[in-house]
PDB file of C-alpha atoms and ligand atoms in Angstrom:
ATOM      1  CA  UNK A 210      66.339  71.949 110.633  1.00 90.00           C
ATOM      2  CA  UNK A 211      69.060  73.034 108.268  1.00 96.00           C
ATOM      3  CA  UNK A 212      72.226  72.482 108.665  1.00 97.00           C
ATOM      4  CA  UNK A 213      74.973  75.250 109.934  1.00 97.00           C
ATOM      5  CA  UNK A 214      77.488  76.767 107.230  1.00 98.00           C
ATOM      6  CA  UNK A 215      80.063  79.367 107.778  1.00 98.00           C
ATOM      7  CA  UNK A 216      80.905  81.670 105.262  1.00 98.00           C
ATOM      8  CA  UNK A 217      84.052  83.875 106.358  1.00 98.00           C
ATOM      9  CA  UNK A 218      85.532  86.523 104.167  1.00 98.00           C
ATOM     10  CA  UNK A 219      88.754  88.242 105.012  1.00 98.00           C
ATOM     11  CA  UNK A 220      90.917  91.008 103.267  1.00 95.00           C
ATOM     12  CA  UNK A 221      93.539  92.467 102.515  1.00 91.00           C
ATOM     13  CA  UNK A 222      95.320  93.519 105.766  1.00 91.00           C
ATOM     14  CA  UNK A 223      95.420  89.784 107.015  1.00 96.00           C
ATOM     15  CA  UNK A 224      96.656  88.310 103.881  1.00 96.00           C
ATOM     16  CA  UNK A 225      99.627  90.852 103.813  1.00 94.00           C
ATOM     17  CA  UNK A 226     100.698  89.651 107.357  1.00 96.00           C
ATOM     18  CA  UNK A 227     101.691  85.881 107.135  1.00 96.00           C
ATOM     19  CA  UNK A 228     102.158  85.430 110.583  1.00 97.00           C
ATOM     20  CA  UNK A 229      98.303  86.838 111.211  1.00 98.00           C
ATOM     21  CA  UNK A 230      97.257  84.914 107.719  1.00 98.00           C
ATOM     22  CA  UNK A 231      98.767  81.618 109.539  1.00 98.00           C
ATOM     23  CA  UNK A 232      97.247  82.172 112.635  1.00 98.00           C
ATOM     24  CA  UNK A 233      93.783  83.297 110.804  1.00 98.00           C
ATOM     25  CA  UNK A 234      93.781  79.646 108.914  1.00 98.00           C
ATOM     26  CA  UNK A 235      94.891  78.082 111.703  1.00 98.00           C
ATOM     27  CA  UNK A 236      91.622  78.764 113.603  1.00 98.00           C
ATOM     28  CA  UNK A 237      89.627  78.623 110.434  1.00 98.00           C
ATOM     29  CA  UNK A 238      90.804  74.995 110.150  1.00 98.00           C
ATOM     30  CA  UNK A 239      89.758  73.985 113.114  1.00 98.00           C
ATOM     31  CA  UNK A 240      85.742  75.047 112.833  1.00 98.00           C
ATOM     32  CA  UNK A 241      84.202  71.788 112.619  1.00 97.00           C
ATOM     33  CA  UNK A 242      81.166  72.778 110.607  1.00 97.00           C
ATOM     34  CA  UNK A 243      80.640  73.321 107.257  1.00 98.00           C
ATOM     35  CA  UNK A 244      82.672  76.421 105.626  1.00 98.00           C
ATOM     36  CA  UNK A 245      83.561  78.428 102.844  1.00 99.00           C
ATOM     37  CA  UNK A 246      86.520  81.409 102.345  1.00 99.00           C
ATOM     38  CA  UNK A 247      86.029  84.258 100.363  1.00 99.00           C
ATOM     39  CA  UNK A 248      89.132  86.699 100.270  1.00 98.00           C
ATOM     40  CA  UNK A 249      89.889  89.912  98.622  1.00 98.00           C
ATOM     41  CA  UNK A 250      93.846  91.147  98.754  1.00 97.00           C
ATOM     42  CA  UNK A 251      93.404  94.941  96.929  1.00 97.00           C
ATOM     43  CA  UNK A 252      96.250  95.775  99.182  1.00 96.00           C
ATOM     44  CA  UNK A 253      98.762  93.628  97.547  1.00 97.00           C
ATOM     45  CA  UNK A 254      97.456  94.661  94.439  1.00 98.00           C
ATOM     46  CA  UNK A 255      97.725  97.963  94.679  1.00 97.00           C
ATOM     47  CA  UNK A 256     101.477  97.374  95.667  1.00 97.00           C
ATOM     48  CA  UNK A 257     102.027  95.599  92.523  1.00 98.00           C
ATOM     49  CA  UNK A 258     100.402  97.736  90.537  1.00 98.00           C
ATOM     50  CA  UNK A 259     102.139 100.446  92.032  1.00 98.00           C
ATOM     51  CA  UNK A 260     105.413  98.881  91.388  1.00 98.00           C
ATOM     52  CA  UNK A 261     104.426  98.160  87.587  1.00 97.00           C
ATOM     53  CA  UNK A 262     103.470 101.963  87.811  1.00 98.00           C
ATOM     54  CA  UNK A 263      99.520 101.342  86.745  1.00 98.00           C
ATOM     55  CA  UNK A 264      97.671 104.083  88.525  1.00 97.00           C
ATOM     56  CA  UNK A 265      94.786 103.028  90.489  1.00 97.00           C
ATOM     57  CA  UNK A 266      91.563 104.664  91.534  1.00 95.00           C
ATOM     58  CA  UNK A 267      88.852 103.440  93.761  1.00 92.00           C
ATOM     59  CA  UNK A 268      85.294 105.237  93.573  1.00 89.00           C
ATOM     60  CA  UNK A 269      83.020 104.241  96.202  1.00 80.00           C
ATOM     61  CA  UNK A 270      84.849 101.217  97.428  1.00 81.00           C
ATOM     62  CA  UNK A 271      85.616  99.630  93.932  1.00 88.00           C
ATOM     63  CA  UNK A 272      88.617  99.565  91.981  1.00 97.00           C
ATOM     64  CA  UNK A 273      88.269 100.997  88.409  1.00 98.00           C
ATOM     65  CA  UNK A 274      89.375  98.130  86.216  1.00 98.00           C
ATOM     66  CA  UNK A 275      91.475  98.940  82.768  1.00 98.00           C
ATOM     67  CA  UNK A 276      92.506  96.142  81.085  1.00 98.00           C
ATOM     68  CA  UNK A 277      95.835  96.519  82.313  1.00 98.00           C
ATOM     69  CA  UNK A 278      94.408  96.194  86.366  1.00 98.00           C
ATOM     70  CA  UNK A 279      92.585  93.614  85.539  1.00 98.00           C
ATOM     71  CA  UNK A 280      95.671  91.387  84.158  1.00 98.00           C
ATOM     72  CA  UNK A 281      96.835  92.515  87.633  1.00 98.00           C
ATOM     73  CA  UNK A 282      94.074  91.701  90.075  1.00 98.00           C
ATOM     74  CA  UNK A 283      93.277  88.352  87.939  1.00 98.00           C
ATOM     75  CA  UNK A 284      96.979  87.888  88.847  1.00 98.00           C
ATOM     76  CA  UNK A 285      97.046  88.407  92.380  1.00 98.00           C
ATOM     77  CA  UNK A 286      93.665  87.451  93.723  1.00 98.00           C
ATOM     78  CA  UNK A 287      93.297  84.025  91.440  1.00 98.00           C
ATOM     79  CA  UNK A 288      96.769  83.260  91.562  1.00 98.00           C
ATOM     80  CA  UNK A 289      98.893  84.300  93.680  1.00 98.00           C
ATOM     81  CA  UNK A 290      96.893  84.580  96.945  1.00 98.00           C
ATOM     82  CA  UNK A 291      94.300  82.153  96.293  1.00 98.00           C
ATOM     83  CA  UNK A 292      96.678  79.849  95.340  1.00 98.00           C
ATOM     84  CA  UNK A 293      98.982  80.423  98.603  1.00 98.00           C
ATOM     85  CA  UNK A 294      95.683  79.948 100.996  1.00 98.00           C
ATOM     86  CA  UNK A 295      94.965  76.537  99.627  1.00 98.00           C
ATOM     87  CA  UNK A 296      97.864  75.432 100.168  1.00 98.00           C
ATOM     88  CA  UNK A 297      98.661  76.915 103.714  1.00 98.00           C
ATOM     89  CA  UNK A 298      95.290  74.910 104.217  1.00 98.00           C
ATOM     90  CA  UNK A 299      96.002  71.951 103.123  1.00 98.00           C
ATOM     91  CA  UNK A 300      99.049  72.030 105.284  1.00 98.00           C
ATOM     92  CA  UNK A 301      96.444  72.395 107.973  1.00 98.00           C
ATOM     93  CA  UNK A 302      94.404  69.180 107.216  1.00 98.00           C
ATOM     94  CA  UNK A 303      92.145  71.657 106.056  1.00 98.00           C
ATOM     95  CA  UNK A 304      90.439  70.246 102.106  1.00 98.00           C
ATOM     96  CA  UNK A 305      90.380  73.534 100.658  1.00 98.00           C
ATOM     97  CA  UNK A 306      89.653  73.948  96.384  1.00 98.00           C
ATOM     98  CA  UNK A 307      90.316  77.307  95.246  1.00 98.00           C
ATOM     99  CA  UNK A 308      88.208  79.055  92.762  1.00 98.00           C
ATOM    100  CA  UNK A 309      87.445  82.163  90.536  1.00 98.00           C
ATOM    101  CA  UNK A 310      83.817  82.428  90.031  1.00 98.00           C
ATOM    102  CA  UNK A 311      84.497  81.787  86.222  1.00 98.00           C
ATOM    103  CA  UNK A 312      85.510  78.196  87.150  1.00 98.00           C
ATOM    104  CA  UNK A 313      82.736  75.891  86.909  1.00 98.00           C
ATOM    105  CA  UNK A 314      80.798  78.702  85.748  1.00 98.00           C
ATOM    106  CA  UNK A 315      80.174  78.868  89.864  1.00 98.00           C
ATOM    107  CA  UNK A 316      79.865  83.357  89.624  1.00 98.00           C
ATOM    108  CA  UNK A 317      78.355  85.082  87.071  1.00 98.00           C
ATOM    109  CA  UNK A 318      78.271  88.893  86.735  1.00 98.00           C
ATOM    110  CA  UNK A 319      77.331  91.548  84.696  1.00 98.00           C
ATOM    111  CA  UNK A 320      79.579  94.851  84.030  1.00 97.00           C
ATOM    112  CA  UNK A 321      78.914  97.464  86.348  1.00 96.00           C
ATOM    113  CA  UNK A 322      77.062 100.190  84.227  1.00 93.00           C
ATOM    114  CA  UNK A 323      76.799 103.567  85.806  1.00 92.00           C
ATOM    115  CA  UNK A 324      75.650 106.868  84.280  1.00 91.00           C
ATOM    116  CA  UNK A 325      78.563 108.498  84.940  1.00 94.00           C
ATOM    117  CA  UNK A 326      81.414 106.357  85.526  1.00 95.00           C
ATOM    118  CA  UNK A 327      83.247 104.071  83.782  1.00 96.00           C
ATOM    119  CA  UNK A 328      84.459 101.316  86.119  1.00 97.00           C
ATOM    120  CA  UNK A 329      86.141  98.946  83.285  1.00 97.00           C
ATOM    121  CA  UNK A 330      86.079  95.572  84.296  1.00 98.00           C
ATOM    122  CA  UNK A 331      83.928  95.261  87.366  1.00 97.00           C
ATOM    123  CA  UNK A 332      81.170  92.720  87.824  1.00 97.00           C
ATOM    124  CA  UNK A 333      78.085  93.264  89.538  1.00 97.00           C
ATOM    125  CA  UNK A 334      76.374  90.085  90.839  1.00 97.00           C
ATOM    126  CA  UNK A 335      72.954  88.736  92.483  1.00 94.00           C
ATOM    127  CA  UNK A 336      71.689  85.973  94.227  1.00 94.00           C
ATOM    128  CA  UNK A 337      70.937  84.023  90.883  1.00 95.00           C
ATOM    129  CA  UNK A 338      74.497  84.452  89.686  1.00 94.00           C
ATOM    130  CA  UNK A 339      75.838  81.959  92.094  1.00 98.00           C
ATOM    131  CA  UNK A 340      75.786  77.956  90.617  1.00 98.00           C
ATOM    132  CA  UNK A 341      74.608  77.206  94.565  1.00 98.00           C
ATOM    133  CA  UNK A 342      73.847  73.589  93.298  1.00 98.00           C
ATOM    134  CA  UNK A 343      77.304  73.060  92.774  1.00 98.00           C
ATOM    135  CA  UNK A 344      78.824  74.519  95.596  1.00 98.00           C
ATOM    136  CA  UNK A 345      76.603  72.659  97.852  1.00 98.00           C
ATOM    137  CA  UNK A 346      77.657  69.281  96.317  1.00 98.00           C
ATOM    138  CA  UNK A 347      81.566  70.322  96.930  1.00 98.00           C
ATOM    139  CA  UNK A 348      80.730  71.191 100.194  1.00 98.00           C
ATOM    140  CA  UNK A 349      78.522  67.736 100.692  1.00 97.00           C
ATOM    141  CA  UNK A 350      81.894  66.278  99.627  1.00 98.00           C
ATOM    142  CA  UNK A 351      83.641  68.076 102.464  1.00 98.00           C
ATOM    143  CA  UNK A 352      85.625  70.309 100.231  1.00 98.00           C
ATOM    144  CA  UNK A 353      86.504  73.466 101.646  1.00 99.00           C
ATOM    145  CA  UNK A 354      85.545  76.318  98.603  1.00 99.00           C
ATOM    146  CA  UNK A 355      88.143  79.329  98.807  1.00 99.00           C
ATOM    147  CA  UNK A 356      86.695  81.924  96.439  1.00 99.00           C
ATOM    148  CA  UNK A 357      88.837  84.625  95.220  1.00 98.00           C
ATOM    149  CA  UNK A 358      87.457  88.051  94.028  1.00 98.00           C
ATOM    150  CA  UNK A 359      87.081  87.417  90.442  1.00 98.00           C
ATOM    151  CA  UNK A 360      84.221  86.799  88.435  1.00 98.00           C
ATOM    152  CA  UNK A 361      83.330  86.366  84.836  1.00 98.00           C
ATOM    153  CA  UNK A 362      80.321  87.092  82.325  1.00 98.00           C
ATOM    154  CA  UNK A 363      80.388  83.873  80.384  1.00 97.00           C
ATOM    155  CA  UNK A 364      81.394  85.514  77.397  1.00 97.00           C
ATOM    156  CA  UNK A 365      84.990  85.256  77.736  1.00 98.00           C
ATOM    157  CA  UNK A 366      85.493  87.875  79.923  1.00 98.00           C
ATOM    158  CA  UNK A 367      86.900  88.023  83.571  1.00 98.00           C
ATOM    159  CA  UNK A 368      85.589  90.729  85.516  1.00 98.00           C
ATOM    160  CA  UNK A 369      86.831  92.072  89.241  1.00 98.00           C
ATOM    161  CA  UNK A 370      84.046  92.160  91.907  1.00 98.00           C
ATOM    162  CA  UNK A 371      84.265  93.498  95.572  1.00 96.00           C
ATOM    163  CA  UNK A 372      85.289  90.605  97.539  1.00 98.00           C
ATOM    164  CA  UNK A 373      82.847  91.323 100.431  1.00 98.00           C
ATOM    165  CA  UNK A 374      79.946  91.269  97.612  1.00 97.00           C
ATOM    166  CA  UNK A 375      81.246  88.106  96.878  1.00 98.00           C
ATOM    167  CA  UNK A 376      80.516  86.660 100.297  1.00 98.00           C
ATOM    168  CA  UNK A 377      77.491  88.554 100.876  1.00 98.00           C
ATOM    169  CA  UNK A 378      75.462  86.886  97.516  1.00 98.00           C
ATOM    170  CA  UNK A 379      77.490  82.995  98.229  1.00 98.00           C
ATOM    171  CA  UNK A 380      75.407  83.501 101.466  1.00 98.00           C
ATOM    172  CA  UNK A 381      72.206  85.113 100.317  1.00 98.00           C
ATOM    173  CA  UNK A 382      72.053  82.211  97.303  1.00 98.00           C
ATOM    174  CA  UNK A 383      73.123  79.191 100.305  1.00 98.00           C
ATOM    175  CA  UNK A 384      70.605  80.242 102.594  1.00 98.00           C
ATOM    176  CA  UNK A 385      67.924  78.877 100.936  1.00 96.00           C
ATOM    177  CA  UNK A 386      69.660  75.441 101.822  1.00 97.00           C
ATOM    178  CA  UNK A 387      71.590  76.153 104.977  1.00 98.00           C
ATOM    179  CA  UNK A 388      71.386  78.269 108.436  1.00 98.00           C
ATOM    180  CA  UNK A 389      74.678  80.306 107.067  1.00 98.00           C
ATOM    181  CA  UNK A 390      76.514  82.906 109.435  1.00 98.00           C
ATOM    182  CA  UNK A 391      78.350  85.508 107.410  1.00 98.00           C
ATOM    183  CA  UNK A 392      81.401  86.895 109.592  1.00 98.00           C
ATOM    184  CA  UNK A 393      83.395  89.938 107.678  1.00 98.00           C
ATOM    185  CA  UNK A 394      86.823  89.247 109.492  1.00 98.00           C
ATOM    186  CA  UNK A 395      88.992  92.395 109.539  1.00 97.00           C
ATOM    187  CA  UNK A 396      91.822  94.423 111.350  1.00 97.00           C
ATOM    188  CA  UNK A 397      89.219  96.609 113.914  1.00 97.00           C
ATOM    189  CA  UNK A 398      87.264  95.167 116.553  1.00 97.00           C
ATOM    190  CA  UNK A 399      83.990  95.498 114.936  1.00 98.00           C
ATOM    191  CA  UNK A 400      82.235  99.065 113.821  1.00 98.00           C
ATOM    192  CA  UNK A 401      83.630 101.521 115.950  1.00 97.00           C
ATOM    193  CA  UNK A 402      81.908 104.430 117.625  1.00 96.00           C
ATOM    194  CA  UNK A 403      85.103 106.167 117.225  1.00 95.00           C
ATOM    195  CA  UNK A 404      87.509 104.573 114.322  1.00 94.00           C
ATOM    196  CA  UNK A 405      90.526 105.523 117.268  1.00 95.00           C
ATOM    197  CA  UNK A 406      89.026 103.892 120.294  1.00 97.00           C
ATOM    198  CA  UNK A 407      89.139  99.774 120.097  1.00 96.00           C
ATOM    199  CA  UNK A 408      86.617  99.845 123.304  1.00 96.00           C
ATOM    200  CA  UNK A 409      83.829 101.626 121.407  1.00 97.00           C
ATOM    201  CA  UNK A 410      82.716  98.775 119.235  1.00 97.00           C
ATOM    202  CA  UNK A 411      79.101  99.273 118.331  1.00 97.00           C
ATOM    203  CA  UNK A 412      77.230  95.948 119.199  1.00 97.00           C
ATOM    204  CA  UNK A 413      74.348  95.905 117.100  1.00 97.00           C
ATOM    205  CA  UNK A 414      73.763  97.797 113.958  1.00 98.00           C
ATOM    206  CA  UNK A 415      70.563  97.825 111.964  1.00 98.00           C
ATOM    207  CA  UNK A 416      69.679  99.930 108.473  1.00 96.00           C
ATOM    208  CA  UNK A 417      68.633 102.874 110.570  1.00 97.00           C
ATOM    209  CA  UNK A 418      71.366 102.718 112.875  1.00 97.00           C
ATOM    210  CA  UNK A 419      73.912 102.329 109.567  1.00 97.00           C
ATOM    211  CA  UNK A 420      71.921 105.871 107.885  1.00 97.00           C
ATOM    212  CA  UNK A 421      72.747 107.559 111.189  1.00 97.00           C
ATOM    213  CA  UNK A 422      76.227 106.801 111.564  1.00 97.00           C
ATOM    214  CA  UNK A 423      76.828 107.586 108.156  1.00 95.00           C
ATOM    215  CA  UNK A 424      75.048 110.613 108.194  1.00 95.00           C
ATOM    216  CA  UNK A 425      77.251 111.589 111.723  1.00 96.00           C
ATOM    217  CA  UNK A 426      80.300 110.995 109.261  1.00 94.00           C
ATOM    218  CA  UNK A 427      81.655 107.996 111.782  1.00 95.00           C
ATOM    219  CA  UNK A 428      82.117 105.733 108.860  1.00 94.00           C
ATOM    220  CA  UNK A 429      84.735 106.010 105.774  1.00 87.00           C
ATOM    221  CA  UNK A 430      86.197 103.795 103.403  1.00 82.00           C
ATOM    222  CA  UNK A 431      86.180 100.440 103.232  1.00 87.00           C
ATOM    223  CA  UNK A 432      83.809  99.849 106.097  1.00 94.00           C
ATOM    224  CA  UNK A 433      81.146 101.601 104.065  1.00 92.00           C
ATOM    225  CA  UNK A 434      80.720  98.716 101.177  1.00 92.00           C
ATOM    226  CA  UNK A 435      81.457  95.985 104.167  1.00 96.00           C
ATOM    227  CA  UNK A 436      78.333  97.430 106.181  1.00 98.00           C
ATOM    228  CA  UNK A 437      76.226  98.019 102.863  1.00 96.00           C
ATOM    229  CA  UNK A 438      76.731  94.373 101.713  1.00 97.00           C
ATOM    230  CA  UNK A 439      76.199  92.621 105.375  1.00 98.00           C
ATOM    231  CA  UNK A 440      73.215  94.354 105.276  1.00 98.00           C
ATOM    232  CA  UNK A 441      72.314  92.921 102.121  1.00 98.00           C
ATOM    233  CA  UNK A 442      72.613  89.602 103.127  1.00 98.00           C
ATOM    234  CA  UNK A 443      70.458  89.986 106.726  1.00 98.00           C
ATOM    235  CA  UNK A 444      67.752  91.591 104.157  1.00 98.00           C
ATOM    236  CA  UNK A 445      67.750  88.306 101.961  1.00 97.00           C
ATOM    237  CA  UNK A 446      67.432  85.640 104.788  1.00 97.00           C
ATOM    238  CA  UNK A 447      71.016  84.862 106.237  1.00 98.00           C
ATOM    239  CA  UNK A 448      70.618  83.930 109.602  1.00 98.00           C
ATOM    240  CA  UNK A 449      73.450  85.725 111.285  1.00 97.00           C
ATOM    241  CA  UNK A 450      75.716  88.346 110.096  1.00 98.00           C
ATOM    242  CA  UNK A 451      79.087  89.967 112.275  1.00 98.00           C
ATOM    243  CA  UNK A 452      81.735  92.006 111.485  1.00 98.00           C
ATOM    244  CA  UNK A 453      84.859  90.610 113.626  1.00 98.00           C
ATOM    245  CA  UNK A 454      88.655  91.215 114.293  1.00 97.00           C
ATOM    246  CA  UNK A 455      90.708  88.842 112.506  1.00 97.00           C
ATOM    247  CA  UNK A 456      91.992  86.881 115.362  1.00 97.00           C
ATOM    248  CA  UNK A 457      88.868  86.570 117.318  1.00 97.00           C
ATOM    249  CA  UNK A 458      87.731  83.791 114.904  1.00 97.00           C
ATOM    250  CA  UNK A 459      87.977  80.837 117.489  1.00 97.00           C
ATOM    251  CA  UNK A 460      86.630  82.883 120.192  1.00 96.00           C
ATOM    252  CA  UNK A 461      83.548  83.709 118.435  1.00 96.00           C
ATOM    253  CA  UNK A 462      82.319  80.729 117.097  1.00 95.00           C
ATOM    254  CA  UNK A 463      82.981  79.124 120.545  1.00 94.00           C
ATOM    255  CA  UNK A 464      80.042  81.461 121.119  1.00 81.00           C
ATOM    256  CA  UNK A 465      81.386  84.158 123.141  1.00 80.00           C
ATOM    257  CA  UNK A 466      79.871  86.188 120.033  1.00 85.00           C
ATOM    258  CA  UNK A 467      82.420  88.840 119.145  1.00 87.00           C
ATOM    259  CA  UNK A 468      82.189  92.146 117.009  1.00 97.00           C
ATOM    260  CA  UNK A 469      79.373  94.009 115.565  1.00 98.00           C
ATOM    261  CA  UNK A 470      76.229  92.269 114.957  1.00 98.00           C
ATOM    262  CA  UNK A 471      73.981  93.247 111.766  1.00 98.00           C
ATOM    263  CA  UNK A 472      70.278  92.904 112.297  1.00 97.00           C
ATOM    264  CA  UNK A 473      67.144  93.767 110.258  1.00 92.00           C
TER     265      UNK A 473
HETATM  266  N1  ADP B 661      83.333 103.044 112.223  1.00 57.52           N
HETATM  267  C1  ADP B 661      84.533 102.381 111.666  1.00 57.52           C
HETATM  268  N2  ADP B 661      84.619 101.191 112.357  1.00 57.52           N
HETATM  269  C2  ADP B 661      85.661 100.342 112.015  1.00 57.52           C
HETATM  270  N3  ADP B 661      86.548 100.732 110.740  1.00 57.52           N
HETATM  271  C3  ADP B 661      86.220 101.546 110.329  1.00 57.52           C
HETATM  272  C4  ADP B 661      85.330 102.678 110.721  1.00 57.52           C
HETATM  273  N4  ADP B 661      85.285 103.910 110.186  1.00 57.52           N
HETATM  274  C5  ADP B 661      86.459 103.393 108.991  1.00 57.52           C
HETATM  275  N5  ADP B 661      86.712 102.195 109.131  1.00 57.52           N
HETATM  276  C6  ADP B 661      88.089 101.497 108.287  1.00 57.52           C
HETATM  277  O1  ADP B 661      87.526 100.630 107.561  1.00 57.52           O
HETATM  278  C7  ADP B 661      88.598  99.814 107.179  1.00 57.52           C
HETATM  279  C8  ADP B 661      87.567  97.998 107.096  1.00 57.52           C
HETATM  280  O2  ADP B 661      87.251  98.694 105.740  1.00 57.52           O
HETATM  281  P1  ADP B 661      88.861  97.713 104.216  1.00 57.52           P
HETATM  282  O3  ADP B 661      90.138  97.973 104.831  1.00 57.52           O
HETATM  283  O4  ADP B 661      88.431  97.823 103.346  1.00 57.52           O
HETATM  284  O5  ADP B 661      89.152  96.191 104.925  1.00 57.52           O
HETATM  285  P2  ADP B 661      88.978  94.748 104.396  1.00 57.52           P
HETATM  286  O6  ADP B 661      90.677  95.048 103.258  1.00 57.52           O
HETATM  287  O7  ADP B 661      89.527  93.556 105.350  1.00 57.52           O
HETATM  288  O8  ADP B 661      87.972  94.181 103.511  1.00 57.52           O
HETATM  289  C9  ADP B 661      88.842  99.578 108.718  1.00 57.52           C
HETATM  290  O9  ADP B 661      90.620  99.110 108.897  1.00 57.52           O
HETATM  291  C10 ADP B 661      89.017 100.682 109.139  1.00 57.52           C
HETATM  292  O10 ADP B 661      90.518 101.764 109.105  1.00 57.52           O
HETATM  293  C1  X2W B 662      85.937  95.986  91.916  1.00 57.52           C
HETATM  294  C2  X2W B 662      86.949  95.821  93.378  1.00 57.52           C
HETATM  295  O1  X2W B 662      86.912  97.094  94.077  1.00 57.52           O
HETATM  296  N1  X2W B 662      87.205  94.674  93.738  1.00 57.52           N
HETATM  297  C3  X2W B 662      87.749  94.394  94.736  1.00 57.52           C
HETATM  298  C4  X2W B 662      88.402  93.179  95.124  1.00 57.52           C
HETATM  299  C5  X2W B 662      89.449  92.925  96.212  1.00 57.52           C
HETATM  300  C6  X2W B 662      88.806  93.332  97.588  1.00 57.52           C
HETATM  301  O2  X2W B 662      87.625  93.302  97.855  1.00 57.52           O
HETATM  302  O3  X2W B 662      89.881  93.077  98.527  1.00 57.52           O
HETATM  303  P1  X2W B 662      89.743  93.411  99.658  1.00 57.52           P
HETATM  304  O4  X2W B 662      88.612  92.604 100.573  1.00 57.52           O
HETATM  305  O5  X2W B 662      90.882  93.151 100.434  1.00 57.52           O
HETATM  306  O6  X2W B 662      89.568  94.945 100.437  1.00 57.52           O
HETATM  307  C7  X2W B 662      89.675  95.501  94.483  1.00 57.52           C
HETATM  308  O7  X2W B 662      89.952  95.325  93.061  1.00 57.52           O
HETATM  309  O8  X2W B 662      89.843  96.041  95.455  1.00 57.52           O
END
């Protein structure tokens, strides 16, 4: 039987709230199985860009990343947020080690090509972009890798890559060796039938149901790339994929499955 591995993704809302982040990292530290943390931080990058007067534009959940914006996101994701999370995890006796995709060539990306839109320094990744051997070795050493949303092309360029995609692709790559459970932790109870009603959690979503919800206009903004990445994971042999509320991590792990499960 394959060994269990949790791959857990957190985003901007949580990272911006110190008390909530602390509570989350406490719950994360208590997980006894092997684990990896992936973080975004889009909200903080936008705040800093606004302060610096660098206009930001998102298309299909992806940030148009010109050179100035790349400098900002590299500082914010691979620097400020990644190192802060690692320090907080060390405080909680979790042997965290923080990475960008450039470190030890862990995640190699290709510049996003699009016929009409120039996304700038945005990197696309796939299963084979991930250095799964080295990640497995780190995990074996009982280290807990913490990934930021920065990748590279091995030609000296850094790229900005959606953190939901990084979590999905790492999960896909490691599923050959581990029984991976991928958890997208965010600020809602799960995928909601009515985004204003926290009680309207949809328990299971397949590709077909995703299309129906999308057509019905029930999914907006960040939830779309999150669900696309979650579906990409189940289609590529990731054992379990859930979207859960950040504060429900411990509860979920203790077998009280929370939120929305993504199914084939
Ligand atoms: N049907 C829906 N169910 C849940 N969230 C939704 C839905 N439609 C839109 N959303 C929005 O998607 C957001 C999550 O995406 P995002 O903000 O990108 O998260 P993160 O930064 O954690 O990756 C929620 O906060 C919510 O506002
Ligand atoms: C290319 C691209 O869009 N990258 C994302 C990476 C950060 C991210 O994904 O942050 P959240 O998980 O907090 O949304 C961005 O710059 O917003």
